[in-house]
Amino acid sequence: MTRPGAEPVGPPSDLVRARIEALRAKLADLAPGRSVRLVVVTKGFGPEAVLAVQGAGVLDVGENYARELLAKRAALGAAADGLRWHHLGALHRRPAKQLAPVVDLFHGLTRVEEAEAIASQAPGRRVLVQLELSRRPGRRGVSAQALPSLLPRLSRAGVRPVGVMTLGVAGDPERTAAIFEEAAALARAADLEEVSMGMSEDFELAVAKGATIVRIGRAVLGPRPVAAPVDDPPPGRAPGLT
């Protein structure tokens, strides 16, 4: 599926497979007796990278931008059958409606309006609430204090909140550990099953603190050589970056 002007295809399929096998072994060692779902983030790479990930046995694929996700899905056609698409970025009403029929899990909800847009096309769709626990200005997400009141409002809007998502603080493992521990505790207190946290540089810490989903890009596909297209300028740092 090589196309003129296409996004970079990523490393060879055999290297992708080897990296995924090593990651799965590491996750099994970090979380004996429990399952941690690996979502491979293919943002910035072409459909060929998705095929390589799928060929290595990973069906959970993450994208930050609606335009890129929908384009890859269309390019793959029937080859995309069986994939579970995860949307990791900031949501706006129009892209949310476009994504709702095809995305298995939204990782970044912060507002009821986003839930309403999703539910208008896919009632009952599973979503995660993005938490902002670093207490740093400008970062996108819901506070710990706001989470309990937001969850029933999302349910009434027509989606199914099943967990939380959060980001650590780059270069600060001590603060990141505290954030991950707090996120997992908030999920337990709210009786939520999923905790999406941990990327290429901090997934081991995330799993140790209770992650059920990790979002890995660079450790599987290598450095992202081009900037991904943006639907709308998202407020603050976009989730799901690896």
PDB file of C-alpha atoms in Angstrom:
ATOM      1  CA  MET A   1       0.000   0.000   0.000  1.00  0.00           C
ATOM      2  CA  THR A   2       2.711   2.478  -0.924  1.00  0.00           C
ATOM      3  CA  ARG A   3       1.321   5.790  -2.179  1.00  0.00           C
ATOM      4  CA  PRO A   4       3.081   8.913  -3.486  1.00  0.00           C
ATOM      5  CA  GLY A   5       3.199  11.522  -0.746  1.00  0.00           C
ATOM      6  CA  ALA A   6       2.045   9.067   1.882  1.00  0.00           C
ATOM      7  CA  GLU A   7       2.943   9.335   5.548  1.00  0.00           C
ATOM      8  CA  PRO A   8       6.054   7.398   6.656  1.00  0.00           C
ATOM      9  CA  VAL A   9       5.360   3.703   6.920  1.00  0.00           C
ATOM     10  CA  GLY A  10       7.390   3.097  10.073  1.00  0.00           C
ATOM     11  CA  PRO A  11       9.862   0.287  10.727  1.00  0.00           C
ATOM     12  CA  PRO A  12       9.685  -3.098   8.972  1.00  0.00           C
ATOM     13  CA  SER A  13       6.943  -5.471  10.051  1.00  0.00           C
ATOM     14  CA  ASP A  14       9.368  -7.940  11.615  1.00  0.00           C
ATOM     15  CA  LEU A  15      10.838  -5.197  13.811  1.00  0.00           C
ATOM     16  CA  VAL A  16       7.355  -4.044  14.836  1.00  0.00           C
ATOM     17  CA  ARG A  17       6.502  -7.620  15.766  1.00  0.00           C
ATOM     18  CA  ALA A  18       9.691  -8.030  17.808  1.00  0.00           C
ATOM     19  CA  ARG A  19       9.071  -4.792  19.687  1.00  0.00           C
ATOM     20  CA  ILE A  20       5.472  -5.717  20.421  1.00  0.00           C
ATOM     21  CA  GLU A  21       6.463  -9.164  21.654  1.00  0.00           C
ATOM     22  CA  ALA A  22       9.036  -7.574  23.967  1.00  0.00           C
ATOM     23  CA  LEU A  23       6.442  -5.084  25.256  1.00  0.00           C
ATOM     24  CA  ARG A  24       3.918  -7.828  25.916  1.00  0.00           C
ATOM     25  CA  ALA A  25       6.503  -9.816  27.838  1.00  0.00           C
ATOM     26  CA  LYS A  26       7.378  -6.731  29.870  1.00  0.00           C
ATOM     27  CA  LEU A  27       3.723  -6.019  30.631  1.00  0.00           C
ATOM     28  CA  ALA A  28       3.208  -9.614  31.755  1.00  0.00           C
ATOM     29  CA  ASP A  29       6.180  -9.309  34.097  1.00  0.00           C
ATOM     30  CA  LEU A  30       4.975  -5.974  35.461  1.00  0.00           C
ATOM     31  CA  ALA A  31       1.389  -7.116  36.032  1.00  0.00           C
ATOM     32  CA  PRO A  32       1.360 -10.841  36.805  1.00  0.00           C
ATOM     33  CA  GLY A  33      -2.141 -12.232  36.996  1.00  0.00           C
ATOM     34  CA  ARG A  34      -3.884  -9.273  35.388  1.00  0.00           C
ATOM     35  CA  SER A  35      -4.396  -7.997  31.877  1.00  0.00           C
ATOM     36  CA  VAL A  36      -3.011  -4.683  30.620  1.00  0.00           C
ATOM     37  CA  ARG A  37      -4.250  -3.665  27.182  1.00  0.00           C
ATOM     38  CA  LEU A  38      -1.643  -2.371  24.745  1.00  0.00           C
ATOM     39  CA  VAL A  39      -2.859   0.443  22.475  1.00  0.00           C
ATOM     40  CA  VAL A  40      -0.316   1.234  19.766  1.00  0.00           C
ATOM     41  CA  VAL A  41      -0.414   4.891  18.751  1.00  0.00           C
ATOM     42  CA  THR A  42       0.055   5.211  14.991  1.00  0.00           C
ATOM     43  CA  LYS A  43      -0.317   8.990  14.760  1.00  0.00           C
ATOM     44  CA  GLY A  44       1.906  10.454  12.053  1.00  0.00           C
ATOM     45  CA  PHE A  45       2.428   7.149  10.237  1.00  0.00           C
ATOM     46  CA  GLY A  46       0.542   5.786   7.267  1.00  0.00           C
ATOM     47  CA  PRO A  47      -1.878   2.851   6.986  1.00  0.00           C
ATOM     48  CA  GLU A  48       1.069   0.513   6.442  1.00  0.00           C
ATOM     49  CA  ALA A  49       2.089   1.023  10.066  1.00  0.00           C
ATOM     50  CA  VAL A  50      -1.410   0.025  11.176  1.00  0.00           C
ATOM     51  CA  LEU A  51      -1.132  -3.142   9.093  1.00  0.00           C
ATOM     52  CA  ALA A  52       2.227  -3.955  10.684  1.00  0.00           C
ATOM     53  CA  VAL A  53       0.751  -3.531  14.153  1.00  0.00           C
ATOM     54  CA  GLN A  54      -2.267  -5.643  13.215  1.00  0.00           C
ATOM     55  CA  GLY A  55       0.010  -8.299  11.756  1.00  0.00           C
ATOM     56  CA  ALA A  56       1.812  -8.481  15.095  1.00  0.00           C
ATOM     57  CA  GLY A  57      -1.480  -9.343  16.774  1.00  0.00           C
ATOM     58  CA  VAL A  58      -2.408  -5.952  18.244  1.00  0.00           C
ATOM     59  CA  LEU A  59      -5.946  -4.871  17.364  1.00  0.00           C
ATOM     60  CA  ASP A  60      -6.072  -1.718  19.510  1.00  0.00           C
ATOM     61  CA  VAL A  61      -4.865   1.305  17.525  1.00  0.00           C
ATOM     62  CA  GLY A  62      -4.761   4.867  18.843  1.00  0.00           C
ATOM     63  CA  GLU A  63      -5.017   8.166  16.976  1.00  0.00           C
ATOM     64  CA  ASN A  64      -5.127  11.764  18.215  1.00  0.00           C
ATOM     65  CA  TYR A  65      -6.868  13.430  15.295  1.00  0.00           C
ATOM     66  CA  ALA A  66     -10.228  12.656  13.719  1.00  0.00           C
ATOM     67  CA  ARG A  67      -9.100  13.478  10.182  1.00  0.00           C
ATOM     68  CA  GLU A  68      -6.139  11.118  10.381  1.00  0.00           C
ATOM     69  CA  LEU A  69      -8.086   8.275  11.979  1.00  0.00           C
ATOM     70  CA  LEU A  70     -10.875   8.431   9.413  1.00  0.00           C
ATOM     71  CA  ALA A  71      -8.437   8.671   6.494  1.00  0.00           C
ATOM     72  CA  LYS A  72      -6.476   5.631   7.623  1.00  0.00           C
ATOM     73  CA  ARG A  73      -9.605   3.612   8.206  1.00  0.00           C
ATOM     74  CA  ALA A  74     -10.860   4.471   4.719  1.00  0.00           C
ATOM     75  CA  ALA A  75      -7.490   3.642   3.132  1.00  0.00           C
ATOM     76  CA  LEU A  76      -7.360   0.254   4.852  1.00  0.00           C
ATOM     77  CA  GLY A  77     -10.849  -0.754   3.771  1.00  0.00           C
ATOM     78  CA  ALA A  78     -11.663  -4.351   4.649  1.00  0.00           C
ATOM     79  CA  ALA A  79      -8.161  -4.767   6.110  1.00  0.00           C
ATOM     80  CA  ALA A  80      -9.358  -2.655   9.047  1.00  0.00           C
ATOM     81  CA  ASP A  81     -12.005  -5.209   9.983  1.00  0.00           C
ATOM     82  CA  GLY A  82     -11.510  -6.292  13.573  1.00  0.00           C
ATOM     83  CA  LEU A  83      -9.431  -3.292  14.603  1.00  0.00           C
ATOM     84  CA  ARG A  84     -10.478  -1.368  17.698  1.00  0.00           C
ATOM     85  CA  TRP A  85      -9.886   2.348  17.198  1.00  0.00           C
ATOM     86  CA  HIS A  86      -9.059   4.553  20.190  1.00  0.00           C
ATOM     87  CA  HIS A  87      -9.358   8.326  19.987  1.00  0.00           C
ATOM     88  CA  LEU A  88      -6.796   9.958  22.257  1.00  0.00           C
ATOM     89  CA  GLY A  89      -7.054  13.659  21.539  1.00  0.00           C
ATOM     90  CA  ALA A  90      -9.137  16.668  22.404  1.00  0.00           C
ATOM     91  CA  LEU A  91     -12.681  16.445  21.048  1.00  0.00           C
ATOM     92  CA  HIS A  92     -14.784  19.005  19.260  1.00  0.00           C
ATOM     93  CA  ARG A  93     -18.452  18.545  18.472  1.00  0.00           C
ATOM     94  CA  ARG A  94     -18.256  17.979  14.710  1.00  0.00           C
ATOM     95  CA  PRO A  95     -15.310  15.518  14.761  1.00  0.00           C
ATOM     96  CA  ALA A  96     -16.920  13.737  17.717  1.00  0.00           C
ATOM     97  CA  LYS A  97     -20.006  13.044  15.626  1.00  0.00           C
ATOM     98  CA  GLN A  98     -17.887  11.762  12.742  1.00  0.00           C
ATOM     99  CA  LEU A  99     -15.855   9.497  14.996  1.00  0.00           C
ATOM    100  CA  ALA A 100     -18.658   8.129  17.157  1.00  0.00           C
ATOM    101  CA  PRO A 101     -19.757   5.299  14.822  1.00  0.00           C
ATOM    102  CA  VAL A 102     -16.222   3.911  14.377  1.00  0.00           C
ATOM    103  CA  VAL A 103     -14.296   4.551  17.608  1.00  0.00           C
ATOM    104  CA  ASP A 104     -14.374   1.781  20.199  1.00  0.00           C
ATOM    105  CA  LEU A 105     -13.145   3.905  23.102  1.00  0.00           C
ATOM    106  CA  PHE A 106     -12.730   7.659  23.556  1.00  0.00           C
ATOM    107  CA  HIS A 107      -9.906   8.485  25.999  1.00  0.00           C
ATOM    108  CA  GLY A 108     -10.252  12.232  26.396  1.00  0.00           C
ATOM    109  CA  LEU A 109     -13.711  13.395  27.472  1.00  0.00           C
ATOM    110  CA  THR A 110     -13.856  16.502  29.650  1.00  0.00           C
ATOM    111  CA  ARG A 111     -17.293  17.994  28.927  1.00  0.00           C
ATOM    112  CA  VAL A 112     -20.929  16.934  28.708  1.00  0.00           C
ATOM    113  CA  GLU A 113     -21.139  18.567  25.259  1.00  0.00           C
ATOM    114  CA  GLU A 114     -18.625  16.055  23.938  1.00  0.00           C
ATOM    115  CA  ALA A 115     -20.695  13.197  25.329  1.00  0.00           C
ATOM    116  CA  GLU A 116     -23.846  14.565  23.733  1.00  0.00           C
ATOM    117  CA  ALA A 117     -22.173  14.757  20.335  1.00  0.00           C
ATOM    118  CA  ILE A 118     -20.964  11.163  20.591  1.00  0.00           C
ATOM    119  CA  ALA A 119     -24.311   9.872  21.856  1.00  0.00           C
ATOM    120  CA  SER A 120     -26.188  11.546  19.012  1.00  0.00           C
ATOM    121  CA  GLN A 121     -24.510   9.081  16.634  1.00  0.00           C
ATOM    122  CA  ALA A 122     -23.596   6.155  18.901  1.00  0.00           C
ATOM    123  CA  PRO A 123     -25.662   5.947  22.100  1.00  0.00           C
ATOM    124  CA  GLY A 124     -23.932   3.992  24.836  1.00  0.00           C
ATOM    125  CA  ARG A 125     -20.433   4.433  23.420  1.00  0.00           C
ATOM    126  CA  ARG A 126     -17.679   3.716  25.970  1.00  0.00           C
ATOM    127  CA  VAL A 127     -15.650   6.734  27.107  1.00  0.00           C
ATOM    128  CA  LEU A 128     -12.893   7.653  29.533  1.00  0.00           C
ATOM    129  CA  VAL A 129     -12.707  10.932  31.421  1.00  0.00           C
ATOM    130  CA  GLN A 130      -9.422  12.775  31.066  1.00  0.00           C
ATOM    131  CA  LEU A 131      -8.099  13.774  34.480  1.00  0.00           C
ATOM    132  CA  GLU A 132      -5.723  16.673  35.066  1.00  0.00           C
ATOM    133  CA  LEU A 133      -3.904  15.911  38.301  1.00  0.00           C
ATOM    134  CA  SER A 134      -0.649  17.797  37.854  1.00  0.00           C
ATOM    135  CA  ARG A 135      -2.254  21.064  39.065  1.00  0.00           C
ATOM    136  CA  ARG A 136      -0.308  22.893  36.384  1.00  0.00           C
ATOM    137  CA  PRO A 137      -2.004  25.744  34.499  1.00  0.00           C
ATOM    138  CA  GLY A 138      -2.918  25.217  30.871  1.00  0.00           C
ATOM    139  CA  ARG A 139      -3.212  21.451  30.977  1.00  0.00           C
ATOM    140  CA  ARG A 140      -6.458  19.954  29.728  1.00  0.00           C
ATOM    141  CA  GLY A 141      -8.584  17.717  31.922  1.00  0.00           C
ATOM    142  CA  VAL A 142     -11.020  17.299  34.800  1.00  0.00           C
ATOM    143  CA  SER A 143      -9.996  17.803  38.405  1.00  0.00           C
ATOM    144  CA  ALA A 144     -10.277  15.072  41.012  1.00  0.00           C
ATOM    145  CA  GLN A 145     -12.973  17.103  42.744  1.00  0.00           C
ATOM    146  CA  ALA A 146     -15.080  17.442  39.578  1.00  0.00           C
ATOM    147  CA  LEU A 147     -14.996  13.780  38.562  1.00  0.00           C
ATOM    148  CA  PRO A 148     -17.774  12.405  40.836  1.00  0.00           C
ATOM    149  CA  SER A 149     -20.336  14.940  39.637  1.00  0.00           C
ATOM    150  CA  LEU A 150     -19.344  14.665  35.958  1.00  0.00           C
ATOM    151  CA  LEU A 151     -19.758  10.894  35.677  1.00  0.00           C
ATOM    152  CA  PRO A 152     -23.569  10.762  36.140  1.00  0.00           C
ATOM    153  CA  ARG A 153     -23.954  13.746  33.811  1.00  0.00           C
ATOM    154  CA  LEU A 154     -22.075  11.874  31.096  1.00  0.00           C
ATOM    155  CA  SER A 155     -24.297   8.844  31.612  1.00  0.00           C
ATOM    156  CA  ARG A 156     -27.412  11.001  31.319  1.00  0.00           C
ATOM    157  CA  ALA A 157     -25.991  12.488  28.113  1.00  0.00           C
ATOM    158  CA  GLY A 158     -26.045   9.005  26.602  1.00  0.00           C
ATOM    159  CA  VAL A 159     -22.501   7.616  26.796  1.00  0.00           C
ATOM    160  CA  ARG A 160     -21.027   5.002  29.122  1.00  0.00           C
ATOM    161  CA  PRO A 161     -18.105   6.239  31.240  1.00  0.00           C
ATOM    162  CA  VAL A 162     -15.974   3.178  32.016  1.00  0.00           C
ATOM    163  CA  GLY A 163     -12.751   4.715  33.287  1.00  0.00           C
ATOM    164  CA  VAL A 164     -10.262   7.540  33.422  1.00  0.00           C
ATOM    165  CA  MET A 165      -7.232   8.646  31.460  1.00  0.00           C
ATOM    166  CA  THR A 166      -4.340  10.806  32.583  1.00  0.00           C
ATOM    167  CA  LEU A 167      -0.853  12.030  31.705  1.00  0.00           C
ATOM    168  CA  GLY A 168       2.263  12.174  33.798  1.00  0.00           C
ATOM    169  CA  VAL A 169       4.758  15.031  33.935  1.00  0.00           C
ATOM    170  CA  ALA A 170       7.642  14.636  31.493  1.00  0.00           C
ATOM    171  CA  GLY A 171      10.989  14.379  33.228  1.00  0.00           C
ATOM    172  CA  ASP A 172       9.485  14.137  36.710  1.00  0.00           C
ATOM    173  CA  PRO A 173       9.014  10.471  37.697  1.00  0.00           C
ATOM    174  CA  GLU A 174       8.182  11.310  41.322  1.00  0.00           C
ATOM    175  CA  ARG A 175       5.327  13.632  40.365  1.00  0.00           C
ATOM    176  CA  THR A 176       4.216  11.226  37.648  1.00  0.00           C
ATOM    177  CA  ALA A 177       4.055   8.353  40.128  1.00  0.00           C
ATOM    178  CA  ALA A 178       1.825  10.425  42.415  1.00  0.00           C
ATOM    179  CA  ILE A 179      -0.460  11.350  39.512  1.00  0.00           C
ATOM    180  CA  PHE A 180      -0.797   7.737  38.380  1.00  0.00           C
ATOM    181  CA  GLU A 181      -1.506   6.546  41.910  1.00  0.00           C
ATOM    182  CA  GLU A 182      -4.182   9.215  42.380  1.00  0.00           C
ATOM    183  CA  ALA A 183      -5.830   8.411  39.043  1.00  0.00           C
ATOM    184  CA  ALA A 184      -6.072   4.715  39.882  1.00  0.00           C
ATOM    185  CA  ALA A 185      -7.490   5.525  43.317  1.00  0.00           C
ATOM    186  CA  LEU A 186     -10.131   7.817  41.794  1.00  0.00           C
ATOM    187  CA  ALA A 187     -11.156   5.083  39.366  1.00  0.00           C
ATOM    188  CA  ARG A 188     -11.515   2.570  42.202  1.00  0.00           C
ATOM    189  CA  ALA A 189     -13.545   5.006  44.284  1.00  0.00           C
ATOM    190  CA  ALA A 190     -15.911   5.576  41.370  1.00  0.00           C
ATOM    191  CA  ASP A 191     -16.113   1.837  40.576  1.00  0.00           C
ATOM    192  CA  LEU A 192     -14.637   2.378  37.100  1.00  0.00           C
ATOM    193  CA  GLU A 193     -12.887  -0.521  35.388  1.00  0.00           C
ATOM    194  CA  GLU A 194     -10.381   1.207  33.099  1.00  0.00           C
ATOM    195  CA  VAL A 195      -7.326   3.347  33.896  1.00  0.00           C
ATOM    196  CA  SER A 196      -5.547   4.562  30.754  1.00  0.00           C
ATOM    197  CA  MET A 197      -2.106   5.929  31.620  1.00  0.00           C
ATOM    198  CA  GLY A 198       1.465   5.358  30.619  1.00  0.00           C
ATOM    199  CA  MET A 199       3.313   6.025  27.372  1.00  0.00           C
ATOM    200  CA  SER A 200       6.656   4.949  25.946  1.00  0.00           C
ATOM    201  CA  GLU A 201       8.710   6.695  28.616  1.00  0.00           C
ATOM    202  CA  ASP A 202       6.615   5.935  31.691  1.00  0.00           C
ATOM    203  CA  PHE A 203       4.452   2.865  31.039  1.00  0.00           C
ATOM    204  CA  GLU A 204       6.322   0.718  33.565  1.00  0.00           C
ATOM    205  CA  LEU A 205       5.528   3.196  36.312  1.00  0.00           C
ATOM    206  CA  ALA A 206       1.919   3.409  35.135  1.00  0.00           C
ATOM    207  CA  VAL A 207       1.437  -0.358  35.262  1.00  0.00           C
ATOM    208  CA  ALA A 208       2.962  -0.499  38.723  1.00  0.00           C
ATOM    209  CA  LYS A 209       0.390   2.075  39.852  1.00  0.00           C
ATOM    210  CA  GLY A 210      -2.584   0.255  38.349  1.00  0.00           C
ATOM    211  CA  ALA A 211      -2.925   1.056  34.642  1.00  0.00           C
ATOM    212  CA  THR A 212      -5.245  -1.231  32.710  1.00  0.00           C
ATOM    213  CA  ILE A 213      -4.416   0.418  29.351  1.00  0.00           C
ATOM    214  CA  VAL A 214      -1.085   1.803  28.134  1.00  0.00           C
ATOM    215  CA  ARG A 215      -0.666   3.970  25.022  1.00  0.00           C
ATOM    216  CA  ILE A 216       2.605   3.239  23.239  1.00  0.00           C
ATOM    217  CA  GLY A 217       3.863   4.769  20.020  1.00  0.00           C
ATOM    218  CA  ARG A 218       7.587   5.465  19.866  1.00  0.00           C
ATOM    219  CA  ALA A 219       8.623   2.202  21.562  1.00  0.00           C
ATOM    220  CA  VAL A 220       6.889   0.295  18.735  1.00  0.00           C
ATOM    221  CA  LEU A 221       7.157   2.509  15.653  1.00  0.00           C
ATOM    222  CA  GLY A 222      10.128   4.709  16.498  1.00  0.00           C
ATOM    223  CA  PRO A 223      10.302   8.519  16.343  1.00  0.00           C
ATOM    224  CA  ARG A 224       7.481  10.230  14.516  1.00  0.00           C
ATOM    225  CA  PRO A 225       9.124  11.867  11.481  1.00  0.00           C
ATOM    226  CA  VAL A 226       6.312  14.230  10.499  1.00  0.00           C
ATOM    227  CA  ALA A 227       3.752  16.291  12.349  1.00  0.00           C
ATOM    228  CA  ALA A 228       0.263  14.801  12.337  1.00  0.00           C
ATOM    229  CA  PRO A 229      -2.594  16.865  10.841  1.00  0.00           C
ATOM    230  CA  VAL A 230      -4.668  18.814  13.324  1.00  0.00           C
ATOM    231  CA  ASP A 231      -8.473  19.023  13.156  1.00  0.00           C
ATOM    232  CA  ASP A 232      -8.726  22.078  15.388  1.00  0.00           C
ATOM    233  CA  PRO A 233      -6.127  23.578  17.736  1.00  0.00           C
ATOM    234  CA  PRO A 234      -6.726  21.588  20.959  1.00  0.00           C
ATOM    235  CA  PRO A 235      -6.573  23.458  24.271  1.00  0.00           C
ATOM    236  CA  GLY A 236      -3.483  22.468  26.241  1.00  0.00           C
ATOM    237  CA  ARG A 237      -1.447  19.341  25.698  1.00  0.00           C
ATOM    238  CA  ALA A 238      -3.217  16.668  23.730  1.00  0.00           C
ATOM    239  CA  PRO A 239      -3.526  13.262  25.411  1.00  0.00           C
ATOM    240  CA  GLY A 240      -2.089  10.132  23.968  1.00  0.00           C
ATOM    241  CA  LEU A 241       1.240  11.568  22.894  1.00  0.00           C
ATOM    242  CA  THR A 242       3.962   8.993  23.224  1.00  0.00           C
TER     243      THR A 242
END
